[in-house]
Amino acid sequence: MDRILLALAARGGVASARQLASAGCTRHFLELAVRDGLVLRLRRGWFALPSVSIDERRAVAAGGVLTCASALASRKVWVLAERELHVAVAPNAVRSPARGVRLHWSEWPGCGRESSSRDGIRASILHAVECLPEEEAVMALDSVVDKGLLPYDDLIELSSLASAGRRRVFDLVVRGCQSGLETRIRLAGMRLRARVRAQVPVEGVGSVDNVIGDCLAVETDGRAFHTGSVQLEEDYRRTLALQARGFVVVRLSSRQVLHEWPATEATLARLVRRRVHLWTPGQRQRLHNEGWEPGTLKYSAGSANQP
């Protein structure tokens, strides 16, 4: 029995009957392991340890492996909630997807599977680029880079494998976006033809999530990270410090960015049309007189006016 459990563990928790047989596992003991609940039968000829995630087990039961948004989410990549399970099957597979399952048939050279239940990171990225709406795909790829799952330069190299109509997704990926919320704000600013910078260092404040134009600081607050009193006090401090430096501060909740986005984007568009995001020459001069360099927002050493 232990031989079966060790053989499954060595293969990431999922294996075929043929793979288990090659590891010296007999059919008799395999059936006993299934009967005792030590091993799960996913479909004919395929078995898993109970510790394997439900999504990976469902993918194997559907005849393939976890891929696209589902595989990226399993790696803690920032993806919007998916109603469907994304499953990669062989290009010649003849299968009808089960309810709630989206099948992917494509394969690319050098982009293989990580295990018997999950696609490799490169294949998962390419499936996401081909499958997801452009904005959602950029959110995911920004997150892949931020989490260090694939170096930025290696990610960009994958663009040559994507279809011509989807290569633009790679052009929109940048370093530094730490959440899909920040990516969505950045892309909105680009659509408004305004300069957008992510994770902008401001002396005395820290990194600002996004700065549109010169001075429209957009901070996106994921609820899980901004509910404690200590964090709220820090948010208030940052807001006041940014305002003292000539910024217009907009602080958005995850709900406003994810679930009320049309209204939120329309408000940002109005601010840009009113040129709130740009410093006037007079504002630039006042900042300079106070000892701040508007281009860098660093304080000039030796000024007597440092707040």
PDB file of C-alpha atoms in Angstrom:
ATOM      1  CA  MET A   1       0.000   0.000   0.000  1.00  0.00           C
ATOM      2  CA  ASP A   2       2.816   2.381   0.882  1.00  0.00           C
ATOM      3  CA  ARG A   3       4.359   1.764  -2.535  1.00  0.00           C
ATOM      4  CA  ILE A   4       1.197   3.094  -4.190  1.00  0.00           C
ATOM      5  CA  LEU A   5       1.074   6.212  -2.037  1.00  0.00           C
ATOM      6  CA  LEU A   6       4.756   6.929  -2.620  1.00  0.00           C
ATOM      7  CA  ALA A   7       4.407   6.383  -6.371  1.00  0.00           C
ATOM      8  CA  LEU A   8       1.496   8.826  -6.526  1.00  0.00           C
ATOM      9  CA  ALA A   9       3.321  11.399  -4.398  1.00  0.00           C
ATOM     10  CA  ALA A  10       6.369  11.171  -6.663  1.00  0.00           C
ATOM     11  CA  ARG A  11       4.146  12.096  -9.634  1.00  0.00           C
ATOM     12  CA  GLY A  12       2.503  15.091  -8.019  1.00  0.00           C
ATOM     13  CA  GLY A  13      -0.392  13.117  -6.556  1.00  0.00           C
ATOM     14  CA  VAL A  14      -1.936  11.902  -9.820  1.00  0.00           C
ATOM     15  CA  ALA A  15      -0.940   8.939 -12.001  1.00  0.00           C
ATOM     16  CA  SER A  16      -2.323   6.495 -14.512  1.00  0.00           C
ATOM     17  CA  ALA A  17      -2.711   2.789 -13.823  1.00  0.00           C
ATOM     18  CA  ARG A  18       0.094   2.160 -16.324  1.00  0.00           C
ATOM     19  CA  GLN A  19       2.451   4.541 -14.488  1.00  0.00           C
ATOM     20  CA  LEU A  20       1.632   2.890 -11.180  1.00  0.00           C
ATOM     21  CA  ALA A  21       2.163  -0.569 -12.634  1.00  0.00           C
ATOM     22  CA  SER A  22       5.595   0.497 -13.913  1.00  0.00           C
ATOM     23  CA  ALA A  23       6.404   1.557 -10.335  1.00  0.00           C
ATOM     24  CA  GLY A  24       5.604  -1.962  -9.113  1.00  0.00           C
ATOM     25  CA  CYS A  25       2.072  -1.310  -7.842  1.00  0.00           C
ATOM     26  CA  THR A  26      -0.236  -4.275  -8.302  1.00  0.00           C
ATOM     27  CA  ARG A  27      -3.852  -3.970  -9.378  1.00  0.00           C
ATOM     28  CA  HIS A  28      -4.955  -5.870  -6.275  1.00  0.00           C
ATOM     29  CA  PHE A  29      -3.406  -3.401  -3.823  1.00  0.00           C
ATOM     30  CA  LEU A  30      -4.562  -0.448  -5.931  1.00  0.00           C
ATOM     31  CA  GLU A  31      -8.165  -1.635  -5.634  1.00  0.00           C
ATOM     32  CA  LEU A  32      -7.725  -2.054  -1.883  1.00  0.00           C
ATOM     33  CA  ALA A  33      -6.356   1.503  -1.612  1.00  0.00           C
ATOM     34  CA  VAL A  34      -9.387   2.835  -3.490  1.00  0.00           C
ATOM     35  CA  ARG A  35     -11.763   0.805  -1.311  1.00  0.00           C
ATOM     36  CA  ASP A  36     -10.159   2.158   1.866  1.00  0.00           C
ATOM     37  CA  GLY A  37     -10.294   5.771   0.652  1.00  0.00           C
ATOM     38  CA  LEU A  38      -6.515   6.141   0.557  1.00  0.00           C
ATOM     39  CA  VAL A  39      -6.621   6.679  -3.208  1.00  0.00           C
ATOM     40  CA  LEU A  40      -9.319   8.217  -5.408  1.00  0.00           C
ATOM     41  CA  ARG A  41     -10.307   6.870  -8.819  1.00  0.00           C
ATOM     42  CA  LEU A  42     -10.757   9.944 -11.059  1.00  0.00           C
ATOM     43  CA  ARG A  43     -11.733   8.143 -14.230  1.00  0.00           C
ATOM     44  CA  ARG A  44     -10.991   4.802 -15.784  1.00  0.00           C
ATOM     45  CA  GLY A  45      -7.282   4.138 -15.371  1.00  0.00           C
ATOM     46  CA  TRP A  46      -6.475   7.345 -13.457  1.00  0.00           C
ATOM     47  CA  PHE A  47      -5.930   7.731  -9.714  1.00  0.00           C
ATOM     48  CA  ALA A  48      -5.087  10.474  -7.220  1.00  0.00           C
ATOM     49  CA  LEU A  49      -4.261  11.135  -3.626  1.00  0.00           C
ATOM     50  CA  PRO A  50      -7.088  12.827  -1.680  1.00  0.00           C
ATOM     51  CA  SER A  51      -4.734  15.766  -1.037  1.00  0.00           C
ATOM     52  CA  VAL A  52      -4.799  16.772  -4.720  1.00  0.00           C
ATOM     53  CA  SER A  53      -6.925  19.897  -5.235  1.00  0.00           C
ATOM     54  CA  ILE A  54     -10.529  19.457  -6.313  1.00  0.00           C
ATOM     55  CA  ASP A  55      -9.915  21.478  -9.490  1.00  0.00           C
ATOM     56  CA  GLU A  56      -6.995  19.285 -10.537  1.00  0.00           C
ATOM     57  CA  ARG A  57      -9.033  16.146  -9.852  1.00  0.00           C
ATOM     58  CA  ARG A  58     -11.918  17.528 -11.912  1.00  0.00           C
ATOM     59  CA  ALA A  59      -9.537  18.356 -14.765  1.00  0.00           C
ATOM     60  CA  VAL A  60      -8.171  14.816 -14.884  1.00  0.00           C
ATOM     61  CA  ALA A  61     -11.697  13.402 -14.621  1.00  0.00           C
ATOM     62  CA  ALA A  62     -12.583  15.536 -17.657  1.00  0.00           C
ATOM     63  CA  GLY A  63      -9.756  13.928 -19.620  1.00  0.00           C
ATOM     64  CA  GLY A  64      -6.991  16.502 -19.345  1.00  0.00           C
ATOM     65  CA  VAL A  65      -5.070  18.805 -17.022  1.00  0.00           C
ATOM     66  CA  LEU A  66      -5.776  22.131 -15.355  1.00  0.00           C
ATOM     67  CA  THR A  67      -4.783  25.081 -17.571  1.00  0.00           C
ATOM     68  CA  CYS A  68      -5.445  28.715 -18.503  1.00  0.00           C
ATOM     69  CA  ALA A  69      -7.051  30.864 -15.780  1.00  0.00           C
ATOM     70  CA  SER A  70      -7.710  27.826 -13.558  1.00  0.00           C
ATOM     71  CA  ALA A  71      -4.059  26.748 -13.521  1.00  0.00           C
ATOM     72  CA  LEU A  72      -2.879  30.328 -13.008  1.00  0.00           C
ATOM     73  CA  ALA A  73      -5.302  30.809 -10.106  1.00  0.00           C
ATOM     74  CA  SER A  74      -3.936  27.630  -8.510  1.00  0.00           C
ATOM     75  CA  ARG A  75      -0.537  29.388  -8.478  1.00  0.00           C
ATOM     76  CA  LYS A  76      -2.083  32.446  -6.740  1.00  0.00           C
ATOM     77  CA  VAL A  77      -1.945  34.502  -9.944  1.00  0.00           C
ATOM     78  CA  TRP A  78      -4.390  37.430 -10.032  1.00  0.00           C
ATOM     79  CA  VAL A  79      -7.350  36.338 -12.163  1.00  0.00           C
ATOM     80  CA  LEU A  80     -10.982  37.342 -12.073  1.00  0.00           C
ATOM     81  CA  ALA A  81     -13.370  34.729 -10.714  1.00  0.00           C
ATOM     82  CA  GLU A  82     -13.982  32.094 -13.361  1.00  0.00           C
ATOM     83  CA  ARG A  83     -17.261  30.211 -13.588  1.00  0.00           C
ATOM     84  CA  GLU A  84     -15.692  27.546 -15.801  1.00  0.00           C
ATOM     85  CA  LEU A  85     -12.888  25.085 -15.166  1.00  0.00           C
ATOM     86  CA  HIS A  86     -10.247  25.348 -17.910  1.00  0.00           C
ATOM     87  CA  VAL A  87      -8.904  21.967 -19.000  1.00  0.00           C
ATOM     88  CA  ALA A  88      -6.219  21.216 -21.611  1.00  0.00           C
ATOM     89  CA  VAL A  89      -6.662  18.022 -23.600  1.00  0.00           C
ATOM     90  CA  ALA A  90      -4.594  16.455 -26.369  1.00  0.00           C
ATOM     91  CA  PRO A  91      -5.030  18.122 -29.792  1.00  0.00           C
ATOM     92  CA  ASN A  92      -6.509  14.903 -31.194  1.00  0.00           C
ATOM     93  CA  ALA A  93      -8.815  14.269 -28.236  1.00  0.00           C
ATOM     94  CA  VAL A  94     -12.465  13.740 -29.054  1.00  0.00           C
ATOM     95  CA  ARG A  95     -14.339  14.915 -26.010  1.00  0.00           C
ATOM     96  CA  SER A  96     -17.472  16.818 -25.172  1.00  0.00           C
ATOM     97  CA  PRO A  97     -16.917  19.190 -22.253  1.00  0.00           C
ATOM     98  CA  ALA A  98     -18.803  18.479 -19.065  1.00  0.00           C
ATOM     99  CA  ARG A  99     -20.983  21.228 -17.670  1.00  0.00           C
ATOM    100  CA  GLY A 100     -18.852  24.025 -16.256  1.00  0.00           C
ATOM    101  CA  VAL A 101     -15.729  22.890 -18.130  1.00  0.00           C
ATOM    102  CA  ARG A 102     -14.013  24.696 -21.010  1.00  0.00           C
ATOM    103  CA  LEU A 103     -11.678  22.516 -23.070  1.00  0.00           C
ATOM    104  CA  HIS A 104      -8.435  23.734 -24.678  1.00  0.00           C
ATOM    105  CA  TRP A 105      -6.840  21.729 -27.497  1.00  0.00           C
ATOM    106  CA  SER A 106      -3.810  23.848 -28.457  1.00  0.00           C
ATOM    107  CA  GLU A 107      -0.190  22.911 -27.809  1.00  0.00           C
ATOM    108  CA  TRP A 108       3.018  24.895 -28.316  1.00  0.00           C
ATOM    109  CA  PRO A 109       6.636  23.732 -28.647  1.00  0.00           C
ATOM    110  CA  GLY A 110       8.569  23.896 -25.398  1.00  0.00           C
ATOM    111  CA  CYS A 111       5.412  24.495 -23.365  1.00  0.00           C
ATOM    112  CA  GLY A 112       4.652  21.180 -21.747  1.00  0.00           C
ATOM    113  CA  ARG A 113       2.715  19.989 -18.736  1.00  0.00           C
ATOM    114  CA  GLU A 114       3.997  20.377 -15.206  1.00  0.00           C
ATOM    115  CA  SER A 115       2.380  17.168 -13.993  1.00  0.00           C
ATOM    116  CA  SER A 116      -0.386  14.715 -14.823  1.00  0.00           C
ATOM    117  CA  SER A 117      -2.926  17.184 -13.442  1.00  0.00           C
ATOM    118  CA  ARG A 118      -1.653  20.700 -14.244  1.00  0.00           C
ATOM    119  CA  ASP A 119      -0.220  22.491 -17.278  1.00  0.00           C
ATOM    120  CA  GLY A 120       3.161  24.172 -17.089  1.00  0.00           C
ATOM    121  CA  ILE A 121       3.325  27.922 -16.544  1.00  0.00           C
ATOM    122  CA  ARG A 122       4.143  28.723 -20.188  1.00  0.00           C
ATOM    123  CA  ALA A 123       1.274  26.687 -21.601  1.00  0.00           C
ATOM    124  CA  SER A 124      -1.113  28.126 -18.995  1.00  0.00           C
ATOM    125  CA  ILE A 125      -0.065  31.662 -19.971  1.00  0.00           C
ATOM    126  CA  LEU A 126      -0.560  31.056 -23.690  1.00  0.00           C
ATOM    127  CA  HIS A 127      -3.968  29.481 -23.150  1.00  0.00           C
ATOM    128  CA  ALA A 128      -4.956  32.505 -21.033  1.00  0.00           C
ATOM    129  CA  VAL A 129      -3.761  34.937 -23.706  1.00  0.00           C
ATOM    130  CA  GLU A 130      -5.800  33.147 -26.369  1.00  0.00           C
ATOM    131  CA  CYS A 131      -8.871  32.598 -24.189  1.00  0.00           C
ATOM    132  CA  LEU A 132      -9.449  35.505 -21.801  1.00  0.00           C
ATOM    133  CA  PRO A 133     -10.626  39.029 -22.652  1.00  0.00           C
ATOM    134  CA  GLU A 134      -7.634  41.282 -23.271  1.00  0.00           C
ATOM    135  CA  GLU A 135      -7.849  43.205 -20.008  1.00  0.00           C
ATOM    136  CA  GLU A 136      -8.172  40.047 -17.906  1.00  0.00           C
ATOM    137  CA  ALA A 137      -5.233  38.455 -19.722  1.00  0.00           C
ATOM    138  CA  VAL A 138      -3.042  41.494 -19.008  1.00  0.00           C
ATOM    139  CA  MET A 139      -4.087  41.379 -15.333  1.00  0.00           C
ATOM    140  CA  ALA A 140      -2.963  37.756 -15.153  1.00  0.00           C
ATOM    141  CA  LEU A 141       0.342  38.324 -16.952  1.00  0.00           C
ATOM    142  CA  ASP A 142       1.213  41.366 -14.834  1.00  0.00           C
ATOM    143  CA  SER A 143       0.665  39.124 -11.813  1.00  0.00           C
ATOM    144  CA  VAL A 144       2.820  36.319 -13.256  1.00  0.00           C
ATOM    145  CA  VAL A 145       5.709  38.775 -13.543  1.00  0.00           C
ATOM    146  CA  ASP A 146       5.100  40.310 -10.113  1.00  0.00           C
ATOM    147  CA  LYS A 147       5.094  36.888  -8.419  1.00  0.00           C
ATOM    148  CA  GLY A 148       8.278  35.838 -10.192  1.00  0.00           C
ATOM    149  CA  LEU A 149       6.670  32.802 -11.816  1.00  0.00           C
ATOM    150  CA  LEU A 150       8.336  33.712 -15.110  1.00  0.00           C
ATOM    151  CA  PRO A 151      10.908  36.460 -15.748  1.00  0.00           C
ATOM    152  CA  TYR A 152       9.566  39.408 -17.742  1.00  0.00           C
ATOM    153  CA  ASP A 153      11.906  38.808 -20.693  1.00  0.00           C
ATOM    154  CA  ASP A 154      10.952  35.117 -20.869  1.00  0.00           C
ATOM    155  CA  LEU A 155       7.278  36.078 -20.776  1.00  0.00           C
ATOM    156  CA  ILE A 156       7.672  38.509 -23.668  1.00  0.00           C
ATOM    157  CA  GLU A 157       9.407  35.796 -25.721  1.00  0.00           C
ATOM    158  CA  LEU A 158       6.172  33.778 -25.594  1.00  0.00           C
ATOM    159  CA  SER A 159       4.491  36.430 -27.763  1.00  0.00           C
ATOM    160  CA  SER A 160       5.997  34.802 -30.864  1.00  0.00           C
ATOM    161  CA  LEU A 161       3.909  31.687 -30.136  1.00  0.00           C
ATOM    162  CA  ALA A 162       0.619  33.557 -29.709  1.00  0.00           C
ATOM    163  CA  SER A 163      -1.763  34.188 -32.582  1.00  0.00           C
ATOM    164  CA  ALA A 164      -1.220  37.491 -34.381  1.00  0.00           C
ATOM    165  CA  GLY A 165      -4.416  38.985 -33.036  1.00  0.00           C
ATOM    166  CA  ARG A 166      -3.451  38.320 -29.413  1.00  0.00           C
ATOM    167  CA  ARG A 167       0.188  39.451 -29.330  1.00  0.00           C
ATOM    168  CA  ARG A 168      -0.880  42.914 -28.212  1.00  0.00           C
ATOM    169  CA  VAL A 169      -1.544  41.440 -24.751  1.00  0.00           C
ATOM    170  CA  PHE A 170       2.202  41.037 -24.238  1.00  0.00           C
ATOM    171  CA  ASP A 171       2.814  44.645 -25.305  1.00  0.00           C
ATOM    172  CA  LEU A 172       0.607  45.808 -22.420  1.00  0.00           C
ATOM    173  CA  VAL A 173       2.408  43.873 -19.673  1.00  0.00           C
ATOM    174  CA  VAL A 174       4.659  45.876 -17.338  1.00  0.00           C
ATOM    175  CA  ARG A 175       6.777  45.222 -14.298  1.00  0.00           C
ATOM    176  CA  GLY A 176       5.582  46.521 -10.950  1.00  0.00           C
ATOM    177  CA  CYS A 177       1.802  46.027 -10.909  1.00  0.00           C
ATOM    178  CA  GLN A 178       1.087  44.172  -7.692  1.00  0.00           C
ATOM    179  CA  SER A 179      -2.583  43.363  -8.250  1.00  0.00           C
ATOM    180  CA  GLY A 180      -5.208  43.153 -10.946  1.00  0.00           C
ATOM    181  CA  LEU A 181      -6.779  46.261  -9.438  1.00  0.00           C
ATOM    182  CA  GLU A 182      -3.662  48.258 -10.303  1.00  0.00           C
ATOM    183  CA  THR A 183      -3.544  46.757 -13.787  1.00  0.00           C
ATOM    184  CA  ARG A 184      -7.146  47.747 -14.472  1.00  0.00           C
ATOM    185  CA  ILE A 185      -6.453  51.352 -13.406  1.00  0.00           C
ATOM    186  CA  ARG A 186      -3.317  51.445 -15.551  1.00  0.00           C
ATOM    187  CA  LEU A 187      -5.134  50.215 -18.643  1.00  0.00           C
ATOM    188  CA  ALA A 188      -7.943  52.711 -18.055  1.00  0.00           C
ATOM    189  CA  GLY A 189      -5.417  55.547 -17.993  1.00  0.00           C
ATOM    190  CA  MET A 190      -3.903  54.311 -21.237  1.00  0.00           C
ATOM    191  CA  ARG A 191      -7.326  54.281 -22.894  1.00  0.00           C
ATOM    192  CA  LEU A 192      -7.682  57.908 -21.800  1.00  0.00           C
ATOM    193  CA  ARG A 193      -4.333  58.610 -23.496  1.00  0.00           C
ATOM    194  CA  ALA A 194      -2.810  59.742 -20.240  1.00  0.00           C
ATOM    195  CA  ARG A 195       0.588  58.750 -18.923  1.00  0.00           C
ATOM    196  CA  VAL A 196       0.262  56.113 -16.204  1.00  0.00           C
ATOM    197  CA  ARG A 197       2.984  54.887 -13.855  1.00  0.00           C
ATOM    198  CA  ALA A 198       2.707  51.940 -11.483  1.00  0.00           C
ATOM    199  CA  GLN A 199       4.249  51.733  -7.999  1.00  0.00           C
ATOM    200  CA  VAL A 200       5.599  55.284  -8.089  1.00  0.00           C
ATOM    201  CA  PRO A 201       8.013  56.100  -5.225  1.00  0.00           C
ATOM    202  CA  VAL A 202       7.158  59.379  -3.475  1.00  0.00           C
ATOM    203  CA  GLU A 203       9.456  60.565  -0.710  1.00  0.00           C
ATOM    204  CA  GLY A 204       7.759  60.562   2.662  1.00  0.00           C
ATOM    205  CA  VAL A 205       4.897  58.433   1.350  1.00  0.00           C
ATOM    206  CA  GLY A 206       6.245  55.228  -0.154  1.00  0.00           C
ATOM    207  CA  SER A 207       5.074  53.616  -3.375  1.00  0.00           C
ATOM    208  CA  VAL A 208       1.829  54.889  -4.876  1.00  0.00           C
ATOM    209  CA  ASP A 209      -0.180  52.211  -6.702  1.00  0.00           C
ATOM    210  CA  ASN A 210      -0.807  54.291  -9.831  1.00  0.00           C
ATOM    211  CA  VAL A 211      -0.165  57.892 -10.826  1.00  0.00           C
ATOM    212  CA  ILE A 212      -2.102  59.166 -13.830  1.00  0.00           C
ATOM    213  CA  GLY A 213      -0.443  62.133 -15.492  1.00  0.00           C
ATOM    214  CA  ASP A 214       1.484  64.330 -13.062  1.00  0.00           C
ATOM    215  CA  CYS A 215      -0.544  64.110  -9.918  1.00  0.00           C
ATOM    216  CA  LEU A 216      -3.695  61.956  -9.968  1.00  0.00           C
ATOM    217  CA  ALA A 217      -2.728  59.338  -7.387  1.00  0.00           C
ATOM    218  CA  VAL A 218      -5.045  56.334  -7.546  1.00  0.00           C
ATOM    219  CA  GLU A 219      -4.711  53.953  -4.616  1.00  0.00           C
ATOM    220  CA  THR A 220      -6.548  50.629  -4.875  1.00  0.00           C
ATOM    221  CA  ASP A 221      -7.417  49.044  -1.560  1.00  0.00           C
ATOM    222  CA  GLY A 222      -7.943  45.291  -1.518  1.00  0.00           C
ATOM    223  CA  ARG A 223     -10.365  44.744   1.367  1.00  0.00           C
ATOM    224  CA  ALA A 224      -8.293  41.982   2.933  1.00  0.00           C
ATOM    225  CA  PHE A 225      -5.351  44.334   3.345  1.00  0.00           C
ATOM    226  CA  HIS A 226      -6.997  47.606   4.358  1.00  0.00           C
ATOM    227  CA  THR A 227      -9.533  46.850   7.095  1.00  0.00           C
ATOM    228  CA  GLY A 228      -7.406  46.980  10.239  1.00  0.00           C
ATOM    229  CA  SER A 229      -7.198  50.191  12.256  1.00  0.00           C
ATOM    230  CA  VAL A 230      -3.399  50.332  11.895  1.00  0.00           C
ATOM    231  CA  GLN A 231      -3.628  50.082   8.105  1.00  0.00           C
ATOM    232  CA  LEU A 232      -6.414  52.658   7.969  1.00  0.00           C
ATOM    233  CA  GLU A 233      -4.281  55.088   9.964  1.00  0.00           C
ATOM    234  CA  GLU A 234      -1.441  54.511   7.504  1.00  0.00           C
ATOM    235  CA  ASP A 235      -3.817  55.144   4.581  1.00  0.00           C
ATOM    236  CA  TYR A 236      -4.901  58.435   6.158  1.00  0.00           C
ATOM    237  CA  ARG A 237      -1.273  59.438   6.677  1.00  0.00           C
ATOM    238  CA  ARG A 238      -0.391  58.652   3.073  1.00  0.00           C
ATOM    239  CA  THR A 239      -3.385  60.580   1.748  1.00  0.00           C
ATOM    240  CA  LEU A 240      -2.470  63.680   3.746  1.00  0.00           C
ATOM    241  CA  ALA A 241       1.195  63.446   2.741  1.00  0.00           C
ATOM    242  CA  LEU A 242       0.285  63.102  -0.944  1.00  0.00           C
ATOM    243  CA  GLN A 243      -2.061  66.073  -0.785  1.00  0.00           C
ATOM    244  CA  ALA A 244       0.705  68.142   0.827  1.00  0.00           C
ATOM    245  CA  ARG A 245       2.846  67.326  -2.188  1.00  0.00           C
ATOM    246  CA  GLY A 246       0.275  68.539  -4.687  1.00  0.00           C
ATOM    247  CA  PHE A 247      -1.415  65.241  -5.536  1.00  0.00           C
ATOM    248  CA  VAL A 248      -5.104  64.690  -6.051  1.00  0.00           C
ATOM    249  CA  VAL A 249      -5.792  61.405  -4.252  1.00  0.00           C
ATOM    250  CA  VAL A 250      -8.459  58.926  -5.323  1.00  0.00           C
ATOM    251  CA  ARG A 251      -8.779  55.867  -3.105  1.00  0.00           C
ATOM    252  CA  LEU A 252     -10.816  53.004  -4.555  1.00  0.00           C
ATOM    253  CA  SER A 253     -12.107  49.821  -2.952  1.00  0.00           C
ATOM    254  CA  SER A 254     -11.839  46.451  -4.651  1.00  0.00           C
ATOM    255  CA  ARG A 255     -15.618  46.540  -5.136  1.00  0.00           C
ATOM    256  CA  GLN A 256     -15.409  49.815  -7.051  1.00  0.00           C
ATOM    257  CA  VAL A 257     -12.712  48.421  -9.327  1.00  0.00           C
ATOM    258  CA  LEU A 258     -14.113  44.924  -9.817  1.00  0.00           C
ATOM    259  CA  HIS A 259     -17.894  45.171  -9.500  1.00  0.00           C
ATOM    260  CA  GLU A 260     -18.697  48.830 -10.149  1.00  0.00           C
ATOM    261  CA  TRP A 261     -16.072  49.387 -12.805  1.00  0.00           C
ATOM    262  CA  PRO A 262     -18.099  51.203 -15.521  1.00  0.00           C
ATOM    263  CA  ALA A 263     -19.093  53.944 -13.056  1.00  0.00           C
ATOM    264  CA  THR A 264     -15.582  54.103 -11.595  1.00  0.00           C
ATOM    265  CA  GLU A 265     -13.921  54.352 -14.999  1.00  0.00           C
ATOM    266  CA  ALA A 266     -16.382  57.069 -16.049  1.00  0.00           C
ATOM    267  CA  THR A 267     -15.410  59.113 -12.975  1.00  0.00           C
ATOM    268  CA  LEU A 268     -11.699  58.755 -13.747  1.00  0.00           C
ATOM    269  CA  ALA A 269     -12.409  59.816 -17.329  1.00  0.00           C
ATOM    270  CA  ARG A 270     -14.163  62.968 -16.104  1.00  0.00           C
ATOM    271  CA  LEU A 271     -11.193  63.842 -13.908  1.00  0.00           C
ATOM    272  CA  VAL A 272      -8.816  63.458 -16.838  1.00  0.00           C
ATOM    273  CA  ARG A 273     -11.043  65.512 -19.147  1.00  0.00           C
ATOM    274  CA  ARG A 274     -11.003  68.259 -16.501  1.00  0.00           C
ATOM    275  CA  ARG A 275      -7.185  67.976 -16.514  1.00  0.00           C
ATOM    276  CA  VAL A 276      -7.129  67.273 -12.790  1.00  0.00           C
ATOM    277  CA  HIS A 277      -4.236  64.890 -13.476  1.00  0.00           C
ATOM    278  CA  LEU A 278      -1.898  67.665 -14.660  1.00  0.00           C
ATOM    279  CA  TRP A 279      -0.057  70.273 -12.650  1.00  0.00           C
ATOM    280  CA  THR A 280      -0.400  73.843 -13.847  1.00  0.00           C
ATOM    281  CA  PRO A 281       2.782  75.916 -14.278  1.00  0.00           C
ATOM    282  CA  GLY A 282       1.818  77.776 -11.099  1.00  0.00           C
ATOM    283  CA  GLN A 283       1.525  74.541  -9.119  1.00  0.00           C
ATOM    284  CA  ARG A 284       4.895  73.384 -10.388  1.00  0.00           C
ATOM    285  CA  GLN A 285       6.476  76.655  -9.311  1.00  0.00           C
ATOM    286  CA  ARG A 286       4.907  76.495  -5.851  1.00  0.00           C
ATOM    287  CA  LEU A 287       6.148  72.932  -5.361  1.00  0.00           C
ATOM    288  CA  HIS A 288       9.603  74.018  -6.444  1.00  0.00           C
ATOM    289  CA  ASN A 289       9.519  76.966  -4.042  1.00  0.00           C
ATOM    290  CA  GLU A 290       8.607  74.596  -1.202  1.00  0.00           C
ATOM    291  CA  GLY A 291      11.658  72.491  -1.955  1.00  0.00           C
ATOM    292  CA  TRP A 292      10.021  69.714  -3.982  1.00  0.00           C
ATOM    293  CA  GLU A 293      11.106  68.716  -7.458  1.00  0.00           C
ATOM    294  CA  PRO A 294       7.834  67.990  -9.307  1.00  0.00           C
ATOM    295  CA  GLY A 295       9.465  65.619 -11.772  1.00  0.00           C
ATOM    296  CA  THR A 296      10.708  63.291  -9.059  1.00  0.00           C
ATOM    297  CA  LEU A 297       8.754  64.301  -5.941  1.00  0.00           C
ATOM    298  CA  LYS A 298      11.977  64.179  -3.987  1.00  0.00           C
ATOM    299  CA  TYR A 299      12.693  66.864  -1.473  1.00  0.00           C
ATOM    300  CA  SER A 300      15.617  69.164  -2.255  1.00  0.00           C
ATOM    301  CA  ALA A 301      18.297  68.713   0.380  1.00  0.00           C
ATOM    302  CA  GLY A 302      18.898  71.699   2.592  1.00  0.00           C
ATOM    303  CA  SER A 303      15.536  73.396   2.073  1.00  0.00           C
ATOM    304  CA  ALA A 304      14.114  75.118   5.117  1.00  0.00           C
ATOM    305  CA  ASN A 305      10.564  74.387   4.027  1.00  0.00           C
ATOM    306  CA  GLN A 306      10.559  70.614   4.432  1.00  0.00           C
ATOM    307  CA  PRO A 307       7.241  69.556   5.987  1.00  0.00           C
TER     308      PRO A 307
END
